[in-house]
Amino acid sequence: MPYLSRRSLLVAMAGSTLLPSCRTLNVKELVTRRHDTSKALSKIAMGSCLRQDQIQPVWQSIRNVQPDIFVHLGDNIYADTYHAFEMHSCYAQLWANAGYQALRRATPVVATWDDHDYGWNNSGAEYWMKKDARQIFCDFFGEPANSLRRVQPDGIYTSYIFGPSGQRTQIILLDGRYERTKSQMLGERQWQWLEGELRKSAELRFIASGSRVIAEGIGREEGWENIPEERQRLFALVGRTQAEGVMFLSGDPHYSDYSLINDGVPYPFWDMTSSALNQSSRRNRPNVRRKIGGYFNPNFGLISIDWAGANTLIRLETRSSDGKVKLGHAIPLRSLKQQKHV
């Protein structure tokens, strides 16, 4: 029998008496806006690690910047449960927040997950309730009944391309939980799918992962560094497919920074970590690849894309929960290309 937290045990014993929200969250109540895929993205907001039972002033600040889309980077709720009704209740509590409802009504939202909303802290392929968790996730984020995310055998990974030729942005949402083990981040089927996605035409690509991709020297914290063969496979795949314009987006550590790696990769790889939406972190968090940051109070991320052909500029910002810019950096799109040797 799996370990049960005190909270899960109390909820299980109390049943429906303590969980009226489980019955009141009707899928029909959920608002899911879609961004017109023919229109270019110029503002992408993002964030991770949201405690649904704590105050959430960040949603108003995100609405104020009027993003074209918001990306949930994982830990979208903290469920940490082996009970489907408790997971339902956690999502119901998030939906009950007026600020979040207003965001969903105004802004298209896409999402992946990490451990706390997938199942249990640091959980992976062994989590026995993952099929139920997937359906609850898909319901909450408005996946159609025939969505592949509901039925593909190895997780909720998916991809979107927005904008016309010359201004195409690809957002790739990885699932680093469904088949994760001590030696594997993604299942083989997902690797094959990712190769196909990277071969599609796009000028700019954001690969979103619940775990940090570039950070190193992070000790016991989770990240792709802890499975080095998988990280190297990811880097090599970008090179082999000749995919240009790749940047990584990540959540998880409860602070924001921008990591950079230049060695052993086809061109400079950046990872913008955006965490946490309403939590703070201690300041002595190691990351030898950190280039900008960190910011350790509640925050969200904002990427602005100034489309200008060969002079396109990508502006990264980390903003506090009240909307003030705390970190920033500009990256020319032309720097995210493999060098052509004459």
Coordinates of C-alpha atoms in Angstrom, one line a residue:
M1 CA 0.0 0.0 0.0
P2 CA 1.4 3.4 -0.9
Y3 CA 2.3 5.9 1.8
L4 CA -0.5 8.3 2.6
S5 CA 0.1 11.8 3.9
R6 CA -1.8 13.0 6.9
R7 CA -3.9 15.2 4.7
S8 CA -4.8 12.4 2.3
L9 CA -5.7 10.1 5.2
L10 CA -8.0 12.8 6.7
V11 CA -9.6 13.5 3.4
A12 CA -10.2 9.8 2.7
M13 CA -11.8 9.4 6.1
A14 CA -13.9 12.5 5.8
G15 CA -15.1 11.7 2.2
S16 CA -17.6 14.0 0.7
T17 CA -18.2 15.9 3.9
L18 CA -14.9 17.8 3.4
L19 CA -15.0 17.9 -0.4
P20 CA -18.1 19.7 -1.7
S21 CA -15.9 21.3 -4.4
C22 CA -15.4 17.9 -5.9
R23 CA -19.0 17.9 -6.9
T24 CA -19.3 21.5 -7.9
L25 CA -16.5 21.6 -10.4
N26 CA -18.4 20.8 -13.6
V27 CA -16.3 20.5 -16.8
K28 CA -18.9 22.8 -18.5
E29 CA -17.9 25.6 -16.2
L30 CA -14.3 25.6 -17.4
V31 CA -13.4 28.3 -19.9
T32 CA -10.9 27.3 -22.6
R33 CA -9.9 29.9 -25.1
R34 CA -7.9 29.0 -28.2
H35 CA -5.3 31.3 -29.8
D36 CA -5.8 31.6 -33.6
T37 CA -2.9 29.6 -34.9
S38 CA -2.6 31.8 -38.0
K39 CA -1.6 34.8 -35.9
A40 CA 2.0 35.3 -34.7
L41 CA 2.7 35.3 -31.0
S42 CA 4.3 38.5 -29.6
K43 CA 3.8 38.0 -25.9
I44 CA 4.0 34.6 -24.0
A45 CA 3.5 34.6 -20.3
M46 CA 4.3 31.5 -18.2
G47 CA 4.7 30.2 -14.7
S48 CA 4.8 27.2 -12.4
C49 CA 4.4 26.0 -8.9
L50 CA 1.0 27.3 -7.7
R51 CA -0.4 26.6 -4.3
Q52 CA -4.1 26.5 -4.9
D53 CA -4.8 27.0 -1.2
Q54 CA -2.8 30.3 -0.9
I55 CA -3.4 33.8 -2.1
Q56 CA -2.8 34.3 -5.9
P57 CA -2.4 38.1 -6.7
V58 CA -0.2 37.1 -9.7
W59 CA -3.2 36.5 -12.0
Q60 CA -4.1 40.1 -12.2
S61 CA -0.6 41.1 -13.0
I62 CA -0.4 38.5 -15.8
R63 CA -3.7 39.8 -17.3
N64 CA -2.3 43.4 -17.2
V65 CA 0.5 42.5 -19.6
Q66 CA -2.1 41.1 -22.1
P67 CA -0.2 38.0 -23.3
D68 CA -1.3 36.2 -26.4
I69 CA -1.0 32.9 -24.5
F70 CA -0.1 31.6 -21.0
V71 CA 2.0 28.5 -20.5
H72 CA 1.5 26.4 -17.3
L73 CA 5.0 24.8 -16.7
G74 CA 3.9 22.3 -14.1
D75 CA 3.0 22.0 -10.5
N76 CA -0.1 23.8 -11.6
I77 CA -1.7 22.6 -8.3
Y78 CA -0.3 20.7 -5.4
A79 CA -2.3 17.5 -5.1
D80 CA 0.3 15.0 -3.9
T81 CA -2.4 12.3 -3.6
Y82 CA -3.4 8.8 -4.4
H83 CA -7.1 9.7 -4.6
A84 CA -8.8 11.0 -7.7
F85 CA -11.5 12.9 -5.7
E86 CA -8.8 14.8 -3.8
M87 CA -7.1 15.8 -7.1
H88 CA -10.5 17.0 -8.4
S89 CA -10.8 19.0 -5.3
C90 CA -7.4 20.7 -5.8
Y91 CA -8.3 21.8 -9.3
A92 CA -11.7 22.9 -8.1
Q93 CA -9.9 25.1 -5.5
L94 CA -7.8 26.7 -8.3
W95 CA -10.8 27.3 -10.4
A96 CA -12.6 28.9 -7.5
N97 CA -10.0 31.7 -7.6
A98 CA -11.6 34.7 -9.3
G99 CA -8.3 36.0 -10.7
Y100 CA -7.5 32.7 -12.3
Q101 CA -11.0 32.5 -13.8
A102 CA -10.6 35.9 -15.3
L103 CA -7.2 34.9 -16.8
R104 CA -8.8 31.8 -18.4
R105 CA -11.6 34.0 -19.8
A106 CA -9.2 36.5 -21.3
T107 CA -6.2 34.4 -22.3
P108 CA -5.6 31.1 -24.1
V109 CA -3.8 28.7 -21.9
V110 CA -1.7 25.6 -22.6
A111 CA -0.1 23.3 -20.0
T112 CA 2.2 20.5 -19.1
W113 CA 2.6 19.1 -15.6
D114 CA 5.3 18.2 -13.1
D115 CA 5.3 15.9 -10.0
H116 CA 2.9 17.6 -7.7
D117 CA 0.0 17.9 -10.2
Y118 CA 0.9 14.6 -11.9
G119 CA 0.8 12.7 -8.7
W120 CA 3.2 12.6 -5.8
N121 CA 6.4 14.5 -5.0
N122 CA 9.2 13.2 -7.4
S123 CA 6.8 10.6 -8.8
G124 CA 7.3 9.0 -12.2
A125 CA 6.4 5.9 -14.2
E126 CA 5.5 4.0 -11.0
Y127 CA 2.7 6.3 -10.0
W128 CA -0.3 4.0 -10.2
M129 CA -3.0 6.7 -10.5
K130 CA -1.5 8.3 -13.6
K131 CA -4.3 7.4 -16.0
D132 CA -6.8 9.0 -13.7
A133 CA -4.6 12.0 -13.3
R134 CA -4.3 12.4 -17.0
Q135 CA -8.0 12.5 -17.6
I136 CA -8.5 15.0 -14.7
F137 CA -5.7 17.2 -16.2
C138 CA -7.2 17.0 -19.7
D139 CA -10.7 17.9 -18.4
F140 CA -9.4 20.9 -16.5
F141 CA -7.4 22.3 -19.5
G142 CA -10.2 21.7 -22.0
E143 CA -8.7 18.9 -24.1
P144 CA -11.3 17.6 -26.6
A145 CA -12.8 14.2 -26.0
N146 CA -10.8 12.8 -29.0
S147 CA -7.5 14.5 -28.0
L148 CA -4.4 12.3 -28.3
R149 CA -3.3 13.6 -24.9
R150 CA -6.1 11.5 -23.4
V151 CA -5.2 8.2 -25.0
Q152 CA -1.5 8.1 -26.1
P153 CA 0.1 5.4 -24.0
D154 CA 3.0 7.4 -22.6
G155 CA 1.8 10.8 -21.4
I156 CA 0.3 14.2 -22.2
Y157 CA 3.1 15.7 -24.4
T158 CA 1.9 17.8 -27.3
S159 CA 2.9 20.7 -29.6
Y160 CA 1.5 23.8 -31.2
I161 CA 2.7 26.1 -34.0
F162 CA 1.4 29.6 -34.2
G163 CA 1.9 32.3 -36.8
P164 CA 2.6 32.7 -40.6
S165 CA 5.8 31.7 -42.4
G166 CA 8.6 33.9 -41.2
Q167 CA 7.0 34.3 -37.8
R168 CA 6.2 30.8 -36.7
T169 CA 6.6 29.9 -33.0
Q170 CA 6.5 26.3 -32.0
I171 CA 5.6 25.5 -28.4
I172 CA 6.5 21.9 -27.4
L173 CA 5.2 20.6 -24.1
L174 CA 7.1 17.6 -22.9
D175 CA 5.9 15.0 -20.4
G176 CA 8.8 14.2 -18.1
R177 CA 6.7 12.2 -15.6
Y178 CA 4.6 9.5 -17.2
E179 CA 7.5 7.2 -18.1
R180 CA 10.2 8.7 -15.9
T181 CA 12.6 6.4 -14.1
K182 CA 16.0 6.8 -12.5
S183 CA 17.6 6.4 -15.9
Q184 CA 14.9 7.7 -18.3
M185 CA 13.2 11.1 -18.6
L186 CA 11.1 10.4 -21.7
G187 CA 9.8 7.2 -23.1
E188 CA 10.9 6.0 -26.6
R189 CA 7.7 6.8 -28.2
Q190 CA 7.9 10.4 -27.0
W191 CA 11.5 10.7 -28.3
Q192 CA 10.4 9.6 -31.7
W193 CA 7.5 12.1 -31.6
L194 CA 9.9 14.9 -30.5
E195 CA 12.2 14.2 -33.4
G196 CA 9.2 14.6 -35.8
E197 CA 8.2 17.9 -34.1
L198 CA 11.7 19.3 -34.4
R199 CA 11.7 18.5 -38.1
K200 CA 8.7 20.7 -38.7
S201 CA 9.2 24.3 -40.0
A202 CA 9.4 27.1 -37.4
E203 CA 11.5 30.1 -36.8
L204 CA 11.4 30.0 -33.0
R205 CA 10.8 27.0 -30.8
F206 CA 10.1 26.8 -27.0
I207 CA 10.6 23.4 -25.5
A208 CA 8.7 23.4 -22.1
S209 CA 9.8 21.0 -19.4
G210 CA 8.6 20.7 -15.8
S211 CA 12.2 20.0 -14.8
R212 CA 15.2 22.3 -15.6
V213 CA 17.1 21.4 -18.7
I214 CA 20.3 23.5 -18.6
A215 CA 20.9 24.0 -14.8
E216 CA 23.9 22.1 -13.4
G217 CA 25.5 21.6 -10.0
I218 CA 22.0 21.5 -8.5
G219 CA 22.8 18.8 -6.0
R220 CA 19.7 16.8 -4.8
E221 CA 17.3 18.9 -6.7
E222 CA 15.5 17.5 -9.7
G223 CA 16.6 18.3 -13.3
W224 CA 17.8 16.8 -16.6
E225 CA 21.3 17.0 -15.2
N226 CA 20.5 14.0 -13.0
I227 CA 19.9 11.8 -16.1
P228 CA 22.9 13.0 -18.2
E229 CA 22.4 10.5 -21.0
E230 CA 18.9 11.8 -21.6
R231 CA 20.0 15.4 -21.6
Q232 CA 22.8 14.7 -24.1
R233 CA 20.3 12.8 -26.2
L234 CA 18.1 15.9 -26.2
F235 CA 20.9 18.2 -27.2
A236 CA 22.1 15.8 -29.9
L237 CA 18.5 15.5 -31.3
V238 CA 18.3 19.3 -31.8
G239 CA 21.6 19.1 -33.7
R240 CA 20.7 16.1 -35.8
T241 CA 17.3 17.6 -36.8
Q242 CA 19.0 20.9 -37.5
A243 CA 16.2 22.6 -35.6
E244 CA 16.9 26.3 -35.2
G245 CA 15.6 28.8 -32.8
V246 CA 15.3 26.4 -29.8
M247 CA 15.0 27.7 -26.3
F248 CA 13.9 25.9 -23.2
L249 CA 11.3 26.9 -20.6
S250 CA 11.1 25.2 -17.3
G251 CA 9.6 25.3 -13.8
D252 CA 10.1 23.6 -10.4
P253 CA 12.7 25.2 -8.1
H254 CA 10.6 28.1 -6.7
Y255 CA 12.8 30.8 -8.2
S256 CA 13.6 32.3 -11.6
D257 CA 16.9 32.4 -13.4
Y258 CA 18.2 32.1 -17.0
S259 CA 20.7 29.4 -17.7
L260 CA 23.0 29.1 -20.7
I261 CA 25.2 26.4 -22.2
N262 CA 27.6 27.0 -25.1
D263 CA 29.8 23.9 -25.0
G264 CA 28.8 20.6 -26.7
V265 CA 25.7 22.0 -28.3
P266 CA 25.0 23.2 -31.9
Y267 CA 24.4 26.8 -30.8
P268 CA 23.8 28.6 -27.4
F269 CA 21.0 26.9 -25.5
W270 CA 19.0 29.1 -23.0
D271 CA 16.7 27.8 -20.3
M272 CA 14.3 30.3 -18.8
T273 CA 13.1 29.0 -15.5
S274 CA 9.9 30.6 -14.2
S275 CA 8.9 29.6 -10.7
A276 CA 7.0 30.0 -8.4
L277 CA 3.7 31.8 -9.0
N278 CA 2.9 32.3 -5.3
Q279 CA 5.9 30.8 -3.4
S280 CA 9.3 32.0 -2.4
S281 CA 12.7 30.2 -2.1
R282 CA 15.9 30.5 -0.1
R283 CA 18.6 32.4 -2.0
N284 CA 21.5 30.1 -1.8
R285 CA 20.3 27.8 -4.6
P286 CA 23.2 26.4 -6.8
N287 CA 23.3 26.5 -10.6
V288 CA 26.7 26.8 -12.3
R289 CA 25.0 27.5 -15.6
R290 CA 23.1 30.5 -14.3
K291 CA 23.7 33.5 -16.5
I292 CA 20.9 35.9 -15.3
G293 CA 19.3 35.9 -11.8
G294 CA 18.0 34.6 -9.7
Y295 CA 14.9 36.1 -8.3
F296 CA 13.5 34.2 -5.3
N297 CA 10.1 35.7 -4.6
P298 CA 6.8 34.9 -6.3
N299 CA 7.0 35.7 -10.0
F300 CA 5.9 34.9 -13.6
G301 CA 7.8 35.0 -16.8
L302 CA 7.1 37.0 -19.9
I303 CA 8.7 36.6 -23.4
S304 CA 8.2 39.4 -25.9
I305 CA 9.0 38.7 -29.5
D306 CA 9.9 41.7 -31.7
W307 CA 9.4 40.1 -35.2
A308 CA 11.8 41.8 -37.6
G309 CA 13.1 39.2 -40.0
A310 CA 16.8 38.6 -39.5
N311 CA 16.8 41.2 -36.7
T312 CA 14.0 39.5 -34.6
L313 CA 14.7 40.0 -30.9
I314 CA 13.4 37.8 -28.0
R315 CA 13.1 39.7 -24.8
L316 CA 12.9 37.6 -21.5
E317 CA 11.5 39.1 -18.3
T318 CA 10.8 37.8 -14.9
R319 CA 8.2 39.9 -13.1
S320 CA 7.2 40.0 -9.5
S321 CA 3.6 39.1 -8.5
D322 CA 2.7 42.8 -8.6
G323 CA 4.0 43.0 -12.2
K324 CA 7.4 44.8 -11.7
V325 CA 10.4 43.7 -13.9
K326 CA 13.0 41.9 -11.7
L327 CA 15.1 40.1 -14.3
G328 CA 15.6 40.7 -18.0
H329 CA 17.6 39.7 -21.0
A330 CA 17.4 40.1 -24.8
I331 CA 18.5 37.4 -27.3
P332 CA 18.8 37.9 -31.0
L333 CA 17.0 35.1 -32.9
R334 CA 19.9 34.9 -35.3
S335 CA 22.1 33.7 -32.4
L336 CA 20.0 30.5 -32.1
K337 CA 21.2 29.0 -35.3
Q338 CA 23.9 26.5 -36.2
Q339 CA 27.0 28.0 -37.6
K340 CA 27.5 27.2 -41.2
H341 CA 31.1 26.3 -42.1
V342 CA 32.5 27.5 -45.4

